[in-house]
PDB file of C-alpha atoms in Angstrom:
ATOM      1  CA  UNK A   1     -11.737  -0.754   6.759  1.00 44.00           C
ATOM      2  CA  UNK A   2     -10.867   0.911   3.812  1.00 49.00           C
ATOM      3  CA  UNK A   3      -7.101   0.395   3.691  1.00 51.00           C
ATOM      4  CA  UNK A   4      -9.019  -3.123   3.585  1.00 51.00           C
ATOM      5  CA  UNK A   5     -11.001  -2.402   0.926  1.00 54.00           C
ATOM      6  CA  UNK A   6      -8.060  -0.695  -0.990  1.00 54.00           C
ATOM      7  CA  UNK A   7      -5.981  -3.632  -0.878  1.00 53.00           C
ATOM      8  CA  UNK A   8      -8.962  -5.861  -1.997  1.00 57.00           C
ATOM      9  CA  UNK A   9      -8.787  -3.698  -5.752  1.00 55.00           C
ATOM     10  CA  UNK A  10      -5.114  -4.205  -5.715  1.00 54.00           C
ATOM     11  CA  UNK A  11      -5.548  -7.574  -5.972  1.00 55.00           C
ATOM     12  CA  UNK A  12      -8.609  -7.426  -8.089  1.00 56.00           C
ATOM     13  CA  UNK A  13      -6.693  -4.781 -10.776  1.00 54.00           C
ATOM     14  CA  UNK A  14      -4.631  -7.873 -11.512  1.00 51.00           C
ATOM     15  CA  UNK A  15      -7.730  -9.496 -13.589  1.00 51.00           C
ATOM     16  CA  UNK A  16     -10.424  -6.903 -14.555  1.00 47.00           C
ATOM     17  CA  UNK A  17      -7.777  -5.516 -17.914  1.00 45.00           C
ATOM     18  CA  UNK A  18      -6.717  -8.473 -20.014  1.00 40.00           C
ATOM     19  CA  UNK A  19      -9.319 -10.537 -29.711  1.00 40.00           C
ATOM     20  CA  UNK A  20      -7.434 -13.021 -31.605  1.00 42.00           C
ATOM     21  CA  UNK A  21      -5.260 -11.280 -33.782  1.00 49.00           C
ATOM     22  CA  UNK A  22      -1.239 -12.603 -34.174  1.00 57.00           C
ATOM     23  CA  UNK A  23       0.991 -10.731 -32.095  1.00 66.00           C
ATOM     24  CA  UNK A  24       4.296 -11.474 -32.828  1.00 85.00           C
ATOM     25  CA  UNK A  25       6.402  -7.827 -30.230  1.00 95.00           C
ATOM     26  CA  UNK A  26       5.594  -7.210 -26.874  1.00 96.00           C
ATOM     27  CA  UNK A  27       3.778  -4.030 -27.600  1.00 94.00           C
ATOM     28  CA  UNK A  28       1.313  -6.206 -29.961  1.00 94.00           C
ATOM     29  CA  UNK A  29       1.138  -8.531 -26.579  1.00 95.00           C
ATOM     30  CA  UNK A  30       0.283  -6.305 -24.683  1.00 91.00           C
ATOM     31  CA  UNK A  31      -2.149  -4.442 -26.726  1.00 90.00           C
ATOM     32  CA  UNK A  32      -4.038  -7.519 -27.064  1.00 92.00           C
ATOM     33  CA  UNK A  33      -4.109  -8.106 -23.568  1.00 91.00           C
ATOM     34  CA  UNK A  34      -5.593  -4.335 -22.453  1.00 84.00           C
ATOM     35  CA  UNK A  35      -8.268  -5.164 -25.294  1.00 85.00           C
ATOM     36  CA  UNK A  36      -8.779  -8.711 -24.124  1.00 87.00           C
ATOM     37  CA  UNK A  37     -11.475  -8.309 -21.696  1.00 75.00           C
ATOM     38  CA  UNK A  38     -13.970  -7.080 -24.971  1.00 78.00           C
ATOM     39  CA  UNK A  39     -13.785  -9.245 -26.745  1.00 84.00           C
ATOM     40  CA  UNK A  40     -14.220 -12.703 -23.985  1.00 89.00           C
ATOM     41  CA  UNK A  41     -15.943 -13.838 -21.214  1.00 91.00           C
ATOM     42  CA  UNK A  42     -14.009 -15.389 -18.477  1.00 94.00           C
ATOM     43  CA  UNK A  43     -14.105 -16.948 -14.989  1.00 96.00           C
ATOM     44  CA  UNK A  44     -11.183 -19.488 -13.003  1.00 97.00           C
ATOM     45  CA  UNK A  45      -9.486 -20.167  -9.741  1.00 98.00           C
ATOM     46  CA  UNK A  46      -6.979 -19.094  -8.790  1.00 95.00           C
ATOM     47  CA  UNK A  47      -3.822 -18.845  -6.631  1.00 96.00           C
ATOM     48  CA  UNK A  48      -2.574 -15.832  -4.529  1.00 94.00           C
ATOM     49  CA  UNK A  49       1.281 -16.315  -3.178  1.00 95.00           C
ATOM     50  CA  UNK A  50       3.013 -13.782  -0.855  1.00 90.00           C
ATOM     51  CA  UNK A  51       5.827 -13.885   1.914  1.00 86.00           C
ATOM     52  CA  UNK A  52       4.906 -17.201   2.789  1.00 85.00           C
ATOM     53  CA  UNK A  53       1.385 -17.365   2.113  1.00 91.00           C
ATOM     54  CA  UNK A  54      -1.817 -18.673  -0.115  1.00 93.00           C
ATOM     55  CA  UNK A  55      -4.781 -17.624  -0.645  1.00 95.00           C
ATOM     56  CA  UNK A  56      -7.104 -19.184  -3.536  1.00 97.00           C
ATOM     57  CA  UNK A  57      -9.258 -17.082  -5.123  1.00 95.00           C
ATOM     58  CA  UNK A  58     -12.359 -17.529  -7.106  1.00 97.00           C
ATOM     59  CA  UNK A  59     -12.651 -14.948 -10.019  1.00 95.00           C
ATOM     60  CA  UNK A  60     -15.033 -14.545 -12.839  1.00 95.00           C
ATOM     61  CA  UNK A  61     -15.486 -11.357 -15.640  1.00 90.00           C
ATOM     62  CA  UNK A  62     -17.621  -9.962 -17.787  1.00 88.00           C
ATOM     63  CA  UNK A  63     -18.212  -6.322 -19.435  1.00 79.00           C
ATOM     64  CA  UNK A  64     -21.654  -5.971 -21.394  1.00 77.00           C
ATOM     65  CA  UNK A  65     -23.483  -2.155 -22.617  1.00 74.00           C
ATOM     66  CA  UNK A  66     -23.488  -1.362 -19.005  1.00 73.00           C
ATOM     67  CA  UNK A  67     -19.891  -1.897 -18.422  1.00 72.00           C
ATOM     68  CA  UNK A  68     -17.246  -4.422 -15.952  1.00 75.00           C
ATOM     69  CA  UNK A  69     -19.803  -6.424 -14.337  1.00 88.00           C
ATOM     70  CA  UNK A  70     -16.616  -8.936 -12.073  1.00 90.00           C
ATOM     71  CA  UNK A  71     -16.789 -10.769  -8.748  1.00 94.00           C
ATOM     72  CA  UNK A  72     -13.976 -12.235  -6.958  1.00 93.00           C
ATOM     73  CA  UNK A  73     -13.977 -14.100  -3.805  1.00 96.00           C
ATOM     74  CA  UNK A  74     -12.144 -15.684  -0.883  1.00 95.00           C
ATOM     75  CA  UNK A  75     -12.200 -18.697  -0.923  1.00 96.00           C
ATOM     76  CA  UNK A  76      -9.765 -19.459   2.242  1.00 94.00           C
ATOM     77  CA  UNK A  77     -10.327 -17.785   6.324  1.00 93.00           C
ATOM     78  CA  UNK A  78     -13.370 -15.756   6.569  1.00 92.00           C
ATOM     79  CA  UNK A  79     -15.779 -15.505   3.582  1.00 94.00           C
ATOM     80  CA  UNK A  80     -15.203 -12.260   1.407  1.00 94.00           C
ATOM     81  CA  UNK A  81     -15.829 -10.057  -1.928  1.00 95.00           C
ATOM     82  CA  UNK A  82     -15.630  -7.697  -4.002  1.00 91.00           C
ATOM     83  CA  UNK A  83     -18.366  -7.077  -7.102  1.00 91.00           C
ATOM     84  CA  UNK A  84     -17.835  -4.264  -9.711  1.00 86.00           C
ATOM     85  CA  UNK A  85     -20.991  -3.456 -11.658  1.00 85.00           C
ATOM     86  CA  UNK A  86     -20.156  -0.772 -13.459  1.00 75.00           C
ATOM     87  CA  UNK A  87     -18.585   1.536 -11.769  1.00 71.00           C
ATOM     88  CA  UNK A  88     -19.724   0.434  -8.334  1.00 81.00           C
ATOM     89  CA  UNK A  89     -17.471  -1.612  -6.105  1.00 82.00           C
ATOM     90  CA  UNK A  90     -18.837  -3.031  -3.196  1.00 88.00           C
ATOM     91  CA  UNK A  91     -16.834  -5.028   0.058  1.00 89.00           C
ATOM     92  CA  UNK A  92     -19.074  -7.744   1.065  1.00 93.00           C
ATOM     93  CA  UNK A  93     -17.572 -10.389   4.671  1.00 91.00           C
ATOM     94  CA  UNK A  94     -19.639 -13.329   5.478  1.00 92.00           C
ATOM     95  CA  UNK A  95     -22.495 -12.233   2.813  1.00 91.00           C
ATOM     96  CA  UNK A  96     -22.604  -8.275   4.835  1.00 90.00           C
ATOM     97  CA  UNK A  97     -21.781  -5.293   2.868  1.00 88.00           C
ATOM     98  CA  UNK A  98     -18.476  -2.642   4.277  1.00 82.00           C
ATOM     99  CA  UNK A  99     -17.406  -1.057   1.886  1.00 75.00           C
ATOM    100  CA  UNK A 100     -19.482   0.590  -0.690  1.00 74.00           C
ATOM    101  CA  UNK A 101     -17.017   3.066  -3.632  1.00 69.00           C
ATOM    102  CA  UNK A 102     -17.783   4.593  -6.593  1.00 63.00           C
ATOM    103  CA  UNK A 103     -15.012   5.047  -9.740  1.00 56.00           C
ATOM    104  CA  UNK A 104     -14.615   8.157 -11.369  1.00 47.00           C
ATOM    105  CA  UNK A 105     -12.873   9.719 -14.416  1.00 43.00           C
ATOM    106  CA  UNK A 106     -10.304   6.798 -14.532  1.00 41.00           C
ATOM    107  CA  UNK A 107     -10.787   3.110 -13.732  1.00 43.00           C
ATOM    108  CA  UNK A 108      -8.956   3.297 -11.034  1.00 37.00           C
ATOM    109  CA  UNK A 109      -9.306  -0.871 -11.528  1.00 40.00           C
ATOM    110  CA  UNK A 110      -7.784  -0.970 -15.139  1.00 46.00           C
ATOM    111  CA  UNK A 111      -4.619  -2.591 -15.478  1.00 57.00           C
ATOM    112  CA  UNK A 112      -2.233  -0.331 -18.384  1.00 64.00           C
ATOM    113  CA  UNK A 113      -5.954   1.519 -18.718  1.00 59.00           C
ATOM    114  CA  UNK A 114      -2.859   4.730 -19.925  1.00 65.00           C
ATOM    115  CA  UNK A 115      -2.928   2.679 -23.105  1.00 78.00           C
ATOM    116  CA  UNK A 116       0.495   1.368 -24.523  1.00 86.00           C
ATOM    117  CA  UNK A 117       2.360   4.862 -25.140  1.00 88.00           C
ATOM    118  CA  UNK A 118       1.758   5.625 -21.445  1.00 86.00           C
ATOM    119  CA  UNK A 119       2.980   2.615 -20.372  1.00 90.00           C
ATOM    120  CA  UNK A 120       5.877   2.444 -22.928  1.00 93.00           C
ATOM    121  CA  UNK A 121       6.814   5.980 -21.236  1.00 94.00           C
ATOM    122  CA  UNK A 122       7.725   4.179 -18.151  1.00 95.00           C
ATOM    123  CA  UNK A 123       8.161   1.163 -18.661  1.00 96.00           C
ATOM    124  CA  UNK A 124      10.458  -1.217 -20.867  1.00 96.00           C
ATOM    125  CA  UNK A 125       8.158  -4.262 -22.576  1.00 96.00           C
ATOM    126  CA  UNK A 126      10.125  -7.498 -23.867  1.00 97.00           C
ATOM    127  CA  UNK A 127       9.059 -10.543 -24.260  1.00 97.00           C
ATOM    128  CA  UNK A 128      10.804 -13.202 -22.483  1.00 96.00           C
ATOM    129  CA  UNK A 129       9.653 -17.050 -23.975  1.00 96.00           C
ATOM    130  CA  UNK A 130       7.319 -19.001 -24.130  1.00 96.00           C
ATOM    131  CA  UNK A 131       5.734 -21.041 -21.237  1.00 97.00           C
ATOM    132  CA  UNK A 132       2.105 -23.362 -19.703  1.00 97.00           C
ATOM    133  CA  UNK A 133       0.250 -22.239 -17.246  1.00 97.00           C
ATOM    134  CA  UNK A 134      -2.861 -24.589 -16.264  1.00 97.00           C
ATOM    135  CA  UNK A 135      -2.017 -26.587 -18.730  1.00 97.00           C
ATOM    136  CA  UNK A 136      -1.837 -23.516 -22.138  1.00 97.00           C
ATOM    137  CA  UNK A 137       0.129 -22.659 -24.498  1.00 97.00           C
ATOM    138  CA  UNK A 138       1.774 -19.026 -23.120  1.00 98.00           C
ATOM    139  CA  UNK A 139       3.150 -16.173 -23.863  1.00 97.00           C
ATOM    140  CA  UNK A 140       5.607 -14.468 -21.568  1.00 98.00           C
ATOM    141  CA  UNK A 141       6.038 -10.726 -21.494  1.00 96.00           C
ATOM    142  CA  UNK A 142       8.088  -8.568 -18.746  1.00 96.00           C
ATOM    143  CA  UNK A 143       7.298  -5.247 -18.193  1.00 95.00           C
ATOM    144  CA  UNK A 144      10.215  -3.564 -16.031  1.00 96.00           C
ATOM    145  CA  UNK A 145      10.658   0.375 -14.387  1.00 96.00           C
ATOM    146  CA  UNK A 146      12.669   2.818 -16.147  1.00 96.00           C
ATOM    147  CA  UNK A 147      12.974   4.247 -13.116  1.00 95.00           C
ATOM    148  CA  UNK A 148      13.784   2.744  -9.711  1.00 94.00           C
ATOM    149  CA  UNK A 149       9.810   4.232  -8.153  1.00 95.00           C
ATOM    150  CA  UNK A 150       7.795   1.507  -9.047  1.00 95.00           C
ATOM    151  CA  UNK A 151       6.892  -1.869  -9.679  1.00 96.00           C
ATOM    152  CA  UNK A 152       8.049  -4.589 -12.658  1.00 96.00           C
ATOM    153  CA  UNK A 153       5.645  -6.955 -13.440  1.00 95.00           C
ATOM    154  CA  UNK A 154       5.995 -10.141 -15.417  1.00 97.00           C
ATOM    155  CA  UNK A 155       2.732 -11.378 -17.455  1.00 96.00           C
ATOM    156  CA  UNK A 156       2.166 -14.904 -19.055  1.00 97.00           C
ATOM    157  CA  UNK A 157      -0.563 -14.762 -21.377  1.00 96.00           C
ATOM    158  CA  UNK A 158      -2.326 -17.710 -23.100  1.00 97.00           C
ATOM    159  CA  UNK A 159      -1.686 -17.843 -26.740  1.00 96.00           C
ATOM    160  CA  UNK A 160      -4.575 -18.123 -28.088  1.00 95.00           C
ATOM    161  CA  UNK A 161      -6.707 -15.249 -25.856  1.00 95.00           C
ATOM    162  CA  UNK A 162      -4.255 -12.823 -25.036  1.00 95.00           C
ATOM    163  CA  UNK A 163      -6.073 -13.891 -21.108  1.00 95.00           C
ATOM    164  CA  UNK A 164      -3.771 -13.309 -18.727  1.00 95.00           C
ATOM    165  CA  UNK A 165      -2.913 -16.588 -17.050  1.00 97.00           C
ATOM    166  CA  UNK A 166      -0.195 -15.705 -14.290  1.00 96.00           C
ATOM    167  CA  UNK A 167       1.229 -12.724 -12.754  1.00 95.00           C
ATOM    168  CA  UNK A 168       4.242 -12.073 -10.589  1.00 96.00           C
ATOM    169  CA  UNK A 169       5.063  -8.621  -9.390  1.00 95.00           C
ATOM    170  CA  UNK A 170       9.356  -7.231  -9.325  1.00 96.00           C
ATOM    171  CA  UNK A 171      10.385  -5.223  -6.775  1.00 94.00           C
ATOM    172  CA  UNK A 172      13.154  -2.905  -8.300  1.00 91.00           C
ATOM    173  CA  UNK A 173      16.085  -5.730  -8.180  1.00 91.00           C
ATOM    174  CA  UNK A 174      14.097  -8.126  -9.885  1.00 91.00           C
ATOM    175  CA  UNK A 175      13.233 -10.063  -6.742  1.00 93.00           C
ATOM    176  CA  UNK A 176       9.422 -11.998  -6.662  1.00 95.00           C
ATOM    177  CA  UNK A 177       7.731 -10.134  -4.395  1.00 96.00           C
ATOM    178  CA  UNK A 178       3.583 -12.232  -4.881  1.00 95.00           C
ATOM    179  CA  UNK A 179       2.405 -13.912  -7.771  1.00 96.00           C
ATOM    180  CA  UNK A 180      -1.087 -15.260  -9.266  1.00 94.00           C
ATOM    181  CA  UNK A 181      -1.824 -17.827 -10.963  1.00 96.00           C
ATOM    182  CA  UNK A 182      -4.947 -19.652 -11.957  1.00 97.00           C
ATOM    183  CA  UNK A 183      -5.019 -22.907 -11.119  1.00 97.00           C
ATOM    184  CA  UNK A 184      -9.020 -23.627 -13.565  1.00 98.00           C
ATOM    185  CA  UNK A 185      -9.514 -21.336 -16.572  1.00 97.00           C
ATOM    186  CA  UNK A 186     -12.996 -20.965 -19.214  1.00 96.00           C
ATOM    187  CA  UNK A 187     -13.445 -17.723 -21.515  1.00 95.00           C
ATOM    188  CA  UNK A 188     -16.100 -17.635 -24.163  1.00 93.00           C
ATOM    189  CA  UNK A 189     -15.605 -16.088 -27.625  1.00 89.00           C
ATOM    190  CA  UNK A 190     -18.232 -13.055 -27.352  1.00 80.00           C
ATOM    191  CA  UNK A 191     -20.263 -13.597 -30.508  1.00 71.00           C
ATOM    192  CA  UNK A 192     -19.709  -9.807 -31.091  1.00 68.00           C
ATOM    193  CA  UNK A 193     -17.000  -8.000 -28.976  1.00 62.00           C
ATOM    194  CA  UNK A 194     -18.148  -4.404 -27.219  1.00 65.00           C
ATOM    195  CA  UNK A 195     -15.805  -1.373 -28.460  1.00 62.00           C
ATOM    196  CA  UNK A 196     -13.675  -0.322 -26.114  1.00 57.00           C
ATOM    197  CA  UNK A 197     -13.879   3.502 -25.018  1.00 54.00           C
ATOM    198  CA  UNK A 198     -10.747   5.314 -25.002  1.00 46.00           C
ATOM    199  CA  UNK A 199     -10.411   6.983 -21.656  1.00 48.00           C
ATOM    200  CA  UNK A 200      -8.072   9.825 -20.779  1.00 47.00           C
ATOM    201  CA  UNK A 201      -5.856   9.942 -18.051  1.00 48.00           C
ATOM    202  CA  UNK A 202      -6.525  13.384 -17.182  1.00 54.00           C
ATOM    203  CA  UNK A 203      -5.973  13.772 -13.180  1.00 58.00           C
ATOM    204  CA  UNK A 204      -8.607  15.033 -11.220  1.00 62.00           C
ATOM    205  CA  UNK A 205      -9.815  18.461 -10.809  1.00 57.00           C
ATOM    206  CA  UNK A 206      -8.024  20.212  -8.228  1.00 55.00           C
ATOM    207  CA  UNK A 207      -6.196  17.165  -6.630  1.00 66.00           C
ATOM    208  CA  UNK A 208      -2.133  17.935  -5.802  1.00 79.00           C
ATOM    209  CA  UNK A 209       0.140  16.081  -3.334  1.00 93.00           C
ATOM    210  CA  UNK A 210       3.207  17.618  -1.560  1.00 95.00           C
ATOM    211  CA  UNK A 211       4.944  14.763  -3.745  1.00 96.00           C
ATOM    212  CA  UNK A 212       4.225  12.421  -6.552  1.00 95.00           C
ATOM    213  CA  UNK A 213       6.428  10.226  -8.380  1.00 95.00           C
ATOM    214  CA  UNK A 214       6.731  10.467 -12.220  1.00 94.00           C
ATOM    215  CA  UNK A 215       4.065  10.191 -14.014  1.00 92.00           C
ATOM    216  CA  UNK A 216       1.617   9.150 -11.243  1.00 93.00           C
ATOM    217  CA  UNK A 217      -1.315  11.161 -11.351  1.00 90.00           C
ATOM    218  CA  UNK A 218      -4.108  11.062  -9.059  1.00 90.00           C
ATOM    219  CA  UNK A 219      -7.326  10.193 -10.078  1.00 83.00           C
ATOM    220  CA  UNK A 220      -9.955  10.083  -7.565  1.00 83.00           C
ATOM    221  CA  UNK A 221     -10.548  11.618  -4.022  1.00 87.00           C
ATOM    222  CA  UNK A 222     -12.604  11.609  -1.563  1.00 85.00           C
ATOM    223  CA  UNK A 223     -13.569  13.092   1.781  1.00 86.00           C
ATOM    224  CA  UNK A 224     -14.669  11.522   5.355  1.00 81.00           C
ATOM    225  CA  UNK A 225     -13.808   8.545   4.300  1.00 77.00           C
ATOM    226  CA  UNK A 226     -14.484   5.758   7.020  1.00 75.00           C
ATOM    227  CA  UNK A 227     -11.257   3.723   7.779  1.00 68.00           C
ATOM    228  CA  UNK A 228     -12.373   2.798  10.948  1.00 68.00           C
ATOM    229  CA  UNK A 229     -15.428   2.556  12.873  1.00 68.00           C
ATOM    230  CA  UNK A 230     -14.623   5.527  14.651  1.00 71.00           C
ATOM    231  CA  UNK A 231     -12.210   7.640  12.093  1.00 76.00           C
ATOM    232  CA  UNK A 232     -12.620   9.495   8.712  1.00 85.00           C
ATOM    233  CA  UNK A 233      -9.634  10.323   6.729  1.00 89.00           C
ATOM    234  CA  UNK A 234      -9.374  12.038   3.215  1.00 91.00           C
ATOM    235  CA  UNK A 235      -8.486   9.742   0.604  1.00 91.00           C
ATOM    236  CA  UNK A 236      -6.227  10.535  -2.951  1.00 93.00           C
ATOM    237  CA  UNK A 237      -5.775   7.134  -5.339  1.00 91.00           C
ATOM    238  CA  UNK A 238      -3.235   7.685  -7.694  1.00 92.00           C
ATOM    239  CA  UNK A 239      -1.607   5.550 -10.751  1.00 90.00           C
ATOM    240  CA  UNK A 240       0.567   5.404 -13.792  1.00 91.00           C
ATOM    241  CA  UNK A 241      -1.466   2.952 -16.057  1.00 86.00           C
ATOM    242  CA  UNK A 242      -0.028   0.563 -14.518  1.00 90.00           C
ATOM    243  CA  UNK A 243       1.064   0.672 -10.443  1.00 90.00           C
ATOM    244  CA  UNK A 244      -1.895   2.073  -8.121  1.00 90.00           C
ATOM    245  CA  UNK A 245      -1.417   3.767  -4.625  1.00 94.00           C
ATOM    246  CA  UNK A 246      -3.476   5.509  -1.940  1.00 93.00           C
ATOM    247  CA  UNK A 247      -2.922   8.157   0.182  1.00 96.00           C
ATOM    248  CA  UNK A 248      -4.432   7.900   3.218  1.00 93.00           C
ATOM    249  CA  UNK A 249      -5.122  11.760   5.454  1.00 95.00           C
ATOM    250  CA  UNK A 250      -6.537  11.318   8.675  1.00 93.00           C
ATOM    251  CA  UNK A 251      -6.447  13.253  12.482  1.00 93.00           C
ATOM    252  CA  UNK A 252      -4.556  11.743  14.957  1.00 92.00           C
ATOM    253  CA  UNK A 253      -6.525  10.379  18.221  1.00 87.00           C
ATOM    254  CA  UNK A 254      -5.536   8.320  20.917  1.00 86.00           C
ATOM    255  CA  UNK A 255      -6.152   4.898  19.221  1.00 83.00           C
ATOM    256  CA  UNK A 256      -4.933   5.969  15.109  1.00 86.00           C
ATOM    257  CA  UNK A 257      -2.250   3.793  13.869  1.00 85.00           C
ATOM    258  CA  UNK A 258       1.313   3.913  14.869  1.00 91.00           C
ATOM    259  CA  UNK A 259       4.028   5.124  12.948  1.00 96.00           C
ATOM    260  CA  UNK A 260       5.954   2.471  10.957  1.00 96.00           C
ATOM    261  CA  UNK A 261       6.401   0.029   7.934  1.00 97.00           C
ATOM    262  CA  UNK A 262       4.636  -2.644   6.894  1.00 94.00           C
ATOM    263  CA  UNK A 263       5.004  -5.178   3.108  1.00 92.00           C
ATOM    264  CA  UNK A 264       2.658  -7.515   2.769  1.00 91.00           C
ATOM    265  CA  UNK A 265       4.132  -9.054  -0.816  1.00 92.00           C
ATOM    266  CA  UNK A 266       4.455  -6.210  -3.923  1.00 94.00           C
ATOM    267  CA  UNK A 267       2.063  -4.372  -0.940  1.00 94.00           C
ATOM    268  CA  UNK A 268       3.613  -1.418   0.597  1.00 96.00           C
ATOM    269  CA  UNK A 269       2.144   0.309   4.191  1.00 96.00           C
ATOM    270  CA  UNK A 270       3.678   3.570   5.305  1.00 98.00           C
ATOM    271  CA  UNK A 271       2.341   5.418   8.543  1.00 97.00           C
ATOM    272  CA  UNK A 272       3.859   9.271   9.436  1.00 97.00           C
ATOM    273  CA  UNK A 273       2.882  11.173  12.251  1.00 96.00           C
ATOM    274  CA  UNK A 274       3.027  15.190  10.403  1.00 95.00           C
ATOM    275  CA  UNK A 275       2.468  18.164  13.244  1.00 95.00           C
ATOM    276  CA  UNK A 276       2.846  21.338  11.515  1.00 89.00           C
ATOM    277  CA  UNK A 277       0.446  24.311  13.145  1.00 89.00           C
ATOM    278  CA  UNK A 278      -0.205  23.117  15.803  1.00 90.00           C
ATOM    279  CA  UNK A 279      -2.704  20.420  14.301  1.00 93.00           C
ATOM    280  CA  UNK A 280      -1.624  16.274  14.609  1.00 95.00           C
ATOM    281  CA  UNK A 281      -2.375  14.007  11.253  1.00 95.00           C
ATOM    282  CA  UNK A 282      -1.826  10.996   9.582  1.00 95.00           C
ATOM    283  CA  UNK A 283      -0.444  10.195   6.686  1.00 96.00           C
ATOM    284  CA  UNK A 284      -1.277   6.738   5.326  1.00 96.00           C
ATOM    285  CA  UNK A 285       0.294   5.390   1.885  1.00 97.00           C
ATOM    286  CA  UNK A 286      -0.858   1.782   0.857  1.00 95.00           C
ATOM    287  CA  UNK A 287      -0.076   0.664  -2.361  1.00 94.00           C
ATOM    288  CA  UNK A 288       2.063  -0.933  -5.238  1.00 93.00           C
ATOM    289  CA  UNK A 289       5.123   0.542  -5.714  1.00 96.00           C
ATOM    290  CA  UNK A 290       8.641   0.583  -3.155  1.00 96.00           C
ATOM    291  CA  UNK A 291       8.925   0.688  -0.271  1.00 96.00           C
ATOM    292  CA  UNK A 292      11.014   3.821  -0.723  1.00 96.00           C
ATOM    293  CA  UNK A 293       9.305   5.738  -2.895  1.00 97.00           C
ATOM    294  CA  UNK A 294       6.565   5.299  -0.122  1.00 97.00           C
ATOM    295  CA  UNK A 295       8.041   6.673   2.394  1.00 97.00           C
ATOM    296  CA  UNK A 296       8.992   9.587  -0.039  1.00 97.00           C
ATOM    297  CA  UNK A 297       5.000   9.909  -0.513  1.00 97.00           C
ATOM    298  CA  UNK A 298       4.857   9.792   3.219  1.00 97.00           C
ATOM    299  CA  UNK A 299       8.067  12.325   3.970  1.00 97.00           C
ATOM    300  CA  UNK A 300       6.414  15.099   1.615  1.00 97.00           C
ATOM    301  CA  UNK A 301       3.975  16.002   4.486  1.00 95.00           C
TER     302      UNK A 301
END
């Protein structure tokens, strides 16, 4: 269950870090994008497409003195929704809570939580012209990784508000993996924008993994996380300030996941069995990183 919860957080992540200053460069647009949620309430319906599958999702987002308030609801298939209230994330299916977690330290679902300098250390920023999404003029910003250990992004930012209207995730060869795009969109400027609190990108205390791509820090460590009805795992959450992924480590059981590799749009899943000192464990890497990077993270155990 927790792996599905993590995939939901990755979807929510694209739209939880999104004032009206003029912006000319890609750097300036990204600063506006990362600050805009503190100046606007926004909501709408968006489509999420990958590998021929299309989901329709309703999203609303606000930030107040209590923190972020977000709701993401799937409009197709089984009723599913993710709710964020401050530092609490709740996953519901058919109205019943199936997972709940508390954010520790840096917000793992916040895009560009590390600030502009952190982003530019590992990514190049470029303006790629202008476009139009859901009837609104937009500026296109491309975020290209400086190495092959992370994915790229092409963003369509609303020219008036700098809110995110569309996002395409790109693999290391610049091929499109998945697309998020609003089909209806509304926003209201705050009377008094909230002041953005600076968040340090510090790793979780005492947390380490055998190997991580440069720039990724552990922001969350949890023990005994339920990953299915009968399974518990240790979980590590990692981010480079733009992309996120998680690592689950659990004892090997008869009904454990089989070794293998899966990819769902921009999200990869690598499952590996590890035996050491006569103890067998299952390591699962899941998140928005290239497949070869996920394989290397798992192979280091």
